[in-house]
Amino acid sequence: GRFDVVDADLRKLLPKSGVNWDAFTAHALRSVSAASEFRISGDTLSLTDLELSMDETQASGNLEIENLSADPTYHFNLNVPSLDLENFLHLSATGPFDGLMLLNLPAILVAQSEVTGLLKIGTLQSDGVAMSDVVMPLRAHGGVIVSSPITGRFYGGEVRIDTVLGVDGDLLDFRTRQQISQCRFGELLGDLELTEVIEARGSLSVNLAFSGVDKASRTQSARGVIEFAADQGRIKGLDLPTLIAQLGGNTAEITDGSIGESAFTSIEDIRATLRVEEGLLINDDLAFQAGGLEVRGRGELMLESERLDYRISLALNNRELVSLLPPPFNSGMIVLPLRISGQWHAPSLMIDMPRL
């Protein structure tokens, strides 16, 4: 036959589904409308041409539920044109690795169920960050979930994620390998409200594992390596070589050519490797070129407290640019040490006087 349901409370309809309803917001899935063709054969329910409406989110596809009267097993193939996780899930109290787990949240929610299926999402959003053309195969059995390969588009690039999760009550064991290629990282930083002055296209690889019952234990147990590389990019709003030339011309006037919307400084050969260990995110090899400057960086971030201590060295060793500066600064290489410290979301920048 066929059914058509309006304003149904999905939580009450699926009391034995094994879904972790506590992860959802108070009003999520309380008012669901659905229409579908159905067929019941023995202890199996098959839904075809399923159409779902959950507030502003739509979904369609097929669903089959076996062993209705005992321990249900779910098989699905669903398409979601647009999904904003903030409309459904509690994302305010985030941990340091929640961004990496974004695509695996559907798997975690059904961890205690028997599930095999394919989820396709046209646009997936969370906290301003968006992915598109997401394809997620999913298999859950006995608290172990495999999602591989998850694929999608991410800021002009491509992403592939392979993940294995184990869930036993509050204990979460998480292992993932993630590859992002040719991503427009400047746009990503802008959507994260970190900065809008960077333009760079690059690649990112993540190999990470952690386990624990809460944020503190998962943070302390985490081990992994994150690698970033970009061949070229630019800093918008500042033409550093032109600015140095103007300063060397003994003039107090800075022209519009060195600062403004049309000005930029090229950056090249950006490389960084980050290690995750003992509750720290450590980097000791940041390196890139920026308008004649050689930039080097090293430091660490305490993941639980989110306190940052990072040192940057700016070296001007381009003889042509150095010669443009007034004496005595034109006599040799100039090195300026800087220190970035404080909370991750509000750090302070100062000259590193001991190193100077």
Coordinates of C-alpha atoms in Angstrom, one line a residue:
G1 CA 0.0 0.0 0.0
R2 CA 0.9 3.6 0.5
F3 CA 1.0 5.9 3.6
D4 CA 1.1 9.6 4.1
V5 CA 2.0 10.9 7.5
V6 CA 2.1 14.6 8.7
D7 CA 3.8 16.0 11.8
A8 CA 4.9 12.6 13.3
D9 CA 7.3 12.3 16.2
L10 CA 10.1 10.1 14.8
R11 CA 11.5 9.4 18.2
K12 CA 8.3 7.8 19.4
L13 CA 8.0 5.8 16.2
L14 CA 11.5 4.3 16.6
P15 CA 11.9 3.7 20.3
K16 CA 14.1 0.6 19.8
S17 CA 16.2 1.9 16.9
G18 CA 19.4 2.3 19.0
V19 CA 19.8 5.9 17.8
N20 CA 21.4 8.2 20.4
W21 CA 18.6 10.8 20.7
D22 CA 20.4 12.8 23.3
A23 CA 22.8 14.1 20.6
F24 CA 19.9 15.9 18.9
T25 CA 18.4 19.3 19.7
A26 CA 15.2 19.4 21.7
H27 CA 13.0 19.9 18.6
A28 CA 14.8 17.9 16.1
L29 CA 12.8 15.1 14.4
R30 CA 9.7 15.9 16.6
S31 CA 7.7 16.9 13.5
V32 CA 8.4 14.7 10.5
S33 CA 6.2 14.4 7.4
A34 CA 6.6 11.3 5.1
A35 CA 5.0 9.6 2.2
S36 CA 6.0 6.3 0.7
E37 CA 4.9 3.1 -1.0
F38 CA 5.3 0.2 1.4
R39 CA 5.3 -3.6 1.5
I40 CA 5.2 -5.9 4.5
S41 CA 6.3 -9.5 4.1
G42 CA 6.7 -11.6 7.2
D43 CA 8.9 -9.6 9.6
T44 CA 10.2 -7.2 6.9
L45 CA 9.0 -3.7 6.0
S46 CA 10.1 -2.2 2.7
L47 CA 9.6 1.5 1.9
T48 CA 10.1 2.7 -1.7
D49 CA 9.8 6.1 -3.2
L50 CA 10.1 7.5 0.3
E51 CA 9.8 11.3 0.7
L52 CA 10.7 12.9 4.0
S53 CA 10.3 16.4 5.3
M54 CA 12.0 17.5 8.5
D55 CA 11.5 21.3 9.0
E56 CA 13.8 22.7 6.2
T57 CA 15.4 19.4 5.4
Q58 CA 14.2 17.1 2.7
A59 CA 15.2 13.5 1.9
S60 CA 14.2 10.8 -0.5
G61 CA 15.0 7.2 -1.2
N62 CA 14.4 3.6 -0.1
L63 CA 14.5 1.9 3.3
E64 CA 14.1 -1.7 4.3
I65 CA 13.7 -2.9 7.9
E66 CA 14.2 -6.6 8.7
N67 CA 13.4 -8.3 12.0
L68 CA 10.8 -5.8 13.0
S69 CA 9.7 -7.7 16.1
A70 CA 13.1 -8.4 17.4
D71 CA 16.4 -6.6 16.7
P72 CA 15.8 -4.5 13.6
T73 CA 18.3 -4.4 10.7
Y74 CA 18.2 -1.4 8.5
H75 CA 19.2 -1.1 4.8
F76 CA 18.9 2.2 3.1
N77 CA 19.7 4.4 0.1
L78 CA 18.9 8.0 0.9
N79 CA 19.4 11.4 -0.9
V80 CA 19.5 14.7 1.0
P81 CA 19.7 17.8 -1.2
S82 CA 20.9 20.1 1.7
L83 CA 21.7 19.3 5.4
D84 CA 22.7 21.8 8.1
L85 CA 23.8 19.8 11.1
E86 CA 23.2 22.8 13.5
N87 CA 19.4 22.3 12.8
F88 CA 19.6 18.8 14.4
L89 CA 22.6 18.3 16.6
H90 CA 24.2 19.8 19.7
L91 CA 27.4 21.2 18.3
S92 CA 28.1 24.0 20.8
A93 CA 30.3 22.0 23.2
T94 CA 32.8 20.9 20.6
G95 CA 36.1 19.1 21.2
P96 CA 39.4 19.6 19.4
F97 CA 38.7 16.8 16.8
D98 CA 35.0 17.4 16.2
G99 CA 35.7 19.0 12.8
L100 CA 37.4 15.8 11.7
M101 CA 34.4 13.7 12.8
L102 CA 31.8 15.9 11.0
L103 CA 31.1 13.4 8.3
N104 CA 31.0 10.5 10.7
L105 CA 28.2 11.8 13.0
P106 CA 25.5 9.8 11.2
A107 CA 27.5 6.7 11.8
I108 CA 28.0 7.4 15.5
L109 CA 24.3 8.1 16.0
V110 CA 23.3 4.6 14.7
A111 CA 26.3 2.8 16.2
Q112 CA 24.3 0.3 18.2
S113 CA 22.0 -0.6 15.3
E114 CA 22.6 -3.1 12.5
V115 CA 22.8 -0.8 9.4
T116 CA 23.9 -1.1 5.8
G117 CA 23.4 1.8 3.4
L118 CA 24.4 4.7 1.3
L119 CA 23.8 8.3 2.2
K120 CA 24.2 11.1 -0.5
I121 CA 24.1 14.7 0.6
G122 CA 24.1 17.6 -2.0
T123 CA 25.3 20.2 0.4
L124 CA 26.5 19.5 4.0
Q125 CA 26.9 22.5 6.3
S126 CA 28.2 23.0 9.9
D127 CA 29.3 26.2 11.6
G128 CA 29.6 28.0 8.3
V129 CA 31.8 25.3 6.6
A130 CA 30.2 23.6 3.6
M131 CA 30.9 20.4 1.6
S132 CA 29.1 19.2 -1.5
D133 CA 28.4 16.1 -3.5
V134 CA 29.0 13.9 -0.4
V135 CA 28.7 10.2 -0.8
M136 CA 28.9 8.1 2.4
P137 CA 28.7 4.3 2.4
L138 CA 27.9 3.1 5.9
R139 CA 28.0 -0.3 7.7
A140 CA 27.3 -0.8 11.4
H141 CA 27.4 -4.1 13.3
G142 CA 27.9 -4.8 17.0
G143 CA 29.0 -1.2 17.8
V144 CA 31.6 -1.1 15.0
I145 CA 31.0 1.2 12.1
V146 CA 32.9 1.4 8.9
S147 CA 32.5 4.4 6.5
S148 CA 34.8 4.0 3.5
P149 CA 35.3 5.7 1.2
I150 CA 33.5 8.9 2.0
T151 CA 33.9 11.3 -0.9
G152 CA 32.9 14.8 -1.7
R153 CA 33.8 18.3 -2.9
F154 CA 35.4 20.7 -0.5
Y155 CA 36.1 24.3 -1.4
G156 CA 37.0 23.6 -5.0
G157 CA 38.9 20.4 -4.2
E158 CA 38.2 16.8 -3.5
V159 CA 38.0 14.9 -0.2
R160 CA 38.3 11.2 0.6
I161 CA 37.8 9.9 4.1
D162 CA 38.2 6.3 5.4
T163 CA 37.0 5.8 9.0
V164 CA 36.5 3.0 11.5
L165 CA 34.7 3.7 14.7
G166 CA 34.0 1.5 17.7
V167 CA 31.2 2.7 20.2
D168 CA 30.6 1.0 23.6
G169 CA 28.4 3.2 25.7
D170 CA 30.4 6.5 26.2
L171 CA 33.6 4.9 25.0
L172 CA 34.4 6.0 21.5
D173 CA 37.3 4.6 19.5
F174 CA 38.0 6.6 16.4
R175 CA 40.5 6.0 13.5
T176 CA 40.5 8.0 10.3
R177 CA 42.5 8.7 7.2
Q178 CA 41.5 11.9 5.3
Q179 CA 42.9 13.3 2.1
I180 CA 41.9 16.8 0.8
S181 CA 43.4 17.8 -2.5
Q182 CA 43.5 21.2 -4.2
C183 CA 41.3 22.9 -1.6
R184 CA 40.9 26.8 -1.6
F185 CA 42.0 27.2 1.9
G186 CA 41.6 31.0 1.9
E187 CA 37.9 30.6 1.4
L188 CA 37.8 28.0 4.2
L189 CA 39.6 30.3 6.6
G190 CA 37.1 33.1 5.7
D191 CA 34.1 30.9 6.4
L192 CA 35.6 29.9 9.8
E193 CA 35.9 33.7 10.5
L194 CA 39.7 33.4 11.1
T195 CA 40.9 35.7 8.3
E196 CA 39.9 36.8 4.8
V197 CA 43.3 38.1 3.6
I198 CA 44.7 34.7 2.5
E199 CA 44.4 33.1 -0.9
A200 CA 46.0 29.7 -1.3
R201 CA 45.1 26.4 -2.9
G202 CA 46.7 23.3 -1.4
S203 CA 46.4 19.8 -0.1
L204 CA 45.9 18.3 3.4
S205 CA 46.3 14.8 4.7
V206 CA 45.2 13.6 8.2
N207 CA 46.0 10.3 9.9
L208 CA 44.5 10.3 13.4
A209 CA 43.4 7.9 16.1
F210 CA 42.0 8.5 19.6
S211 CA 39.8 6.8 22.2
G212 CA 38.1 7.7 25.4
V213 CA 34.8 8.3 27.2
D214 CA 35.0 12.1 27.2
K215 CA 36.8 15.1 25.7
A216 CA 39.7 15.0 28.1
S217 CA 40.5 11.3 27.7
R218 CA 40.1 11.4 23.9
T219 CA 42.4 14.5 23.7
Q220 CA 45.1 12.9 25.8
S221 CA 45.0 9.6 23.9
A222 CA 45.1 11.2 20.4
R223 CA 48.0 10.3 18.1
G224 CA 48.5 11.3 14.5
V225 CA 50.1 13.3 11.8
I226 CA 48.7 16.2 9.7
E227 CA 50.5 17.4 6.6
F228 CA 49.8 20.6 4.6
A229 CA 51.3 21.8 1.4
A230 CA 50.6 24.6 -1.1
D231 CA 52.8 25.7 -4.0
Q232 CA 51.6 29.3 -4.1
G233 CA 49.1 31.8 -2.8
R234 CA 48.9 35.4 -1.8
I235 CA 48.2 37.8 1.1
K236 CA 45.6 40.4 0.0
G237 CA 45.8 44.0 0.9
L238 CA 49.6 44.4 1.2
D239 CA 52.4 44.6 -1.4
L240 CA 55.4 43.9 0.7
P241 CA 58.2 44.4 -1.8
T242 CA 56.7 47.7 -2.9
L243 CA 56.3 48.8 0.7
I244 CA 59.9 48.0 1.5
A245 CA 61.0 50.0 -1.6
Q246 CA 58.9 53.0 -0.5
L247 CA 60.4 52.8 3.0
G248 CA 63.9 52.7 1.5
G249 CA 63.1 55.8 -0.5
N250 CA 63.3 58.0 2.6
T251 CA 59.7 59.1 2.1
A252 CA 57.0 59.2 4.8
E253 CA 54.3 58.7 2.2
I254 CA 52.9 55.2 1.5
T255 CA 51.2 55.1 -1.8
D256 CA 48.0 53.1 -2.7
G257 CA 50.1 50.7 -4.7
S258 CA 51.5 49.0 -1.6
I259 CA 48.4 48.9 0.6
G260 CA 44.8 48.6 -0.5
E261 CA 42.3 46.3 -2.2
S262 CA 44.4 45.9 -5.3
A263 CA 47.7 45.2 -3.5
F264 CA 48.9 41.7 -2.6
T265 CA 52.0 39.8 -1.6
S266 CA 52.8 36.4 -3.2
I267 CA 53.5 33.5 -1.0
E268 CA 55.2 30.3 -2.2
D269 CA 56.3 26.8 -1.2
I270 CA 54.1 26.6 1.9
R271 CA 54.8 23.4 3.9
A272 CA 53.9 22.3 7.5
T273 CA 53.7 19.0 9.4
L274 CA 51.8 18.8 12.6
R275 CA 52.0 16.0 15.2
V276 CA 49.3 15.1 17.6
E277 CA 50.6 13.5 20.8
E278 CA 50.1 13.7 24.6
G279 CA 47.4 16.4 24.4
L280 CA 49.4 18.6 22.1
L281 CA 49.4 19.7 18.5
I282 CA 53.0 20.3 17.6
N283 CA 54.6 22.0 14.6
D284 CA 58.3 22.6 14.1
D285 CA 58.8 23.0 10.4
L286 CA 56.4 25.7 9.0
A287 CA 58.2 27.3 6.0
F288 CA 57.2 29.5 3.1
Q289 CA 58.3 32.5 1.0
A290 CA 56.4 35.8 1.2
G291 CA 57.4 38.8 -0.9
G292 CA 61.2 38.3 -0.4
L293 CA 60.8 37.2 3.2
E294 CA 61.6 33.7 4.4
V295 CA 59.1 32.7 7.0
R296 CA 59.8 29.9 9.5
G297 CA 57.6 28.8 12.4
R298 CA 57.4 26.3 15.3
G299 CA 55.4 25.9 18.4
E300 CA 52.5 24.0 20.0
L301 CA 48.8 24.2 20.9
M302 CA 47.5 22.6 24.1
L303 CA 44.4 20.9 22.8
E304 CA 42.3 20.8 26.0
S305 CA 43.0 24.3 27.2
E306 CA 43.4 25.7 23.6
R307 CA 46.4 27.7 24.7
L308 CA 48.8 28.6 21.9
D309 CA 52.6 29.2 22.0
Y310 CA 54.1 29.7 18.6
R311 CA 57.2 31.5 17.3
I312 CA 57.7 32.9 13.8
S313 CA 61.0 34.1 12.3
L314 CA 60.8 36.6 9.4
A315 CA 64.1 36.8 7.5
L316 CA 64.7 39.4 4.7
N317 CA 67.8 38.1 2.9
N318 CA 66.9 39.3 -0.6
R319 CA 69.9 41.5 -1.5
E320 CA 67.9 43.7 -3.9
L321 CA 65.2 44.4 -1.3
V322 CA 67.7 44.9 1.5
S323 CA 69.7 47.4 -0.6
L324 CA 66.5 49.5 -0.8
L325 CA 66.4 50.1 2.9
P326 CA 68.1 53.1 4.6
P327 CA 71.3 52.6 6.6
P328 CA 72.1 50.7 8.8
F329 CA 69.4 48.2 7.8
N330 CA 70.8 47.7 4.2
S331 CA 74.1 46.2 5.5
G332 CA 73.0 42.5 5.6
M333 CA 70.2 40.0 6.3
I334 CA 67.4 41.2 8.7
V335 CA 65.6 38.8 11.0
L336 CA 62.6 39.7 13.0
P337 CA 61.4 37.1 15.6
L338 CA 57.7 37.1 16.6
R339 CA 55.7 35.2 19.2
I340 CA 52.0 34.3 19.0
S341 CA 50.6 33.2 22.3
G342 CA 47.3 33.1 24.3
Q343 CA 44.0 31.4 23.6
W344 CA 43.5 29.9 20.2
H345 CA 40.5 32.1 19.3
A346 CA 42.1 35.4 20.6
P347 CA 45.9 35.2 20.4
S348 CA 48.3 38.1 20.9
L349 CA 51.2 38.9 18.6
M350 CA 54.4 40.5 19.9
I351 CA 58.1 40.8 19.1
D352 CA 60.0 37.9 20.7
M353 CA 62.4 40.1 22.7
P354 CA 64.5 37.3 24.2
R355 CA 65.3 36.0 20.7
L356 CA 65.8 39.5 19.3

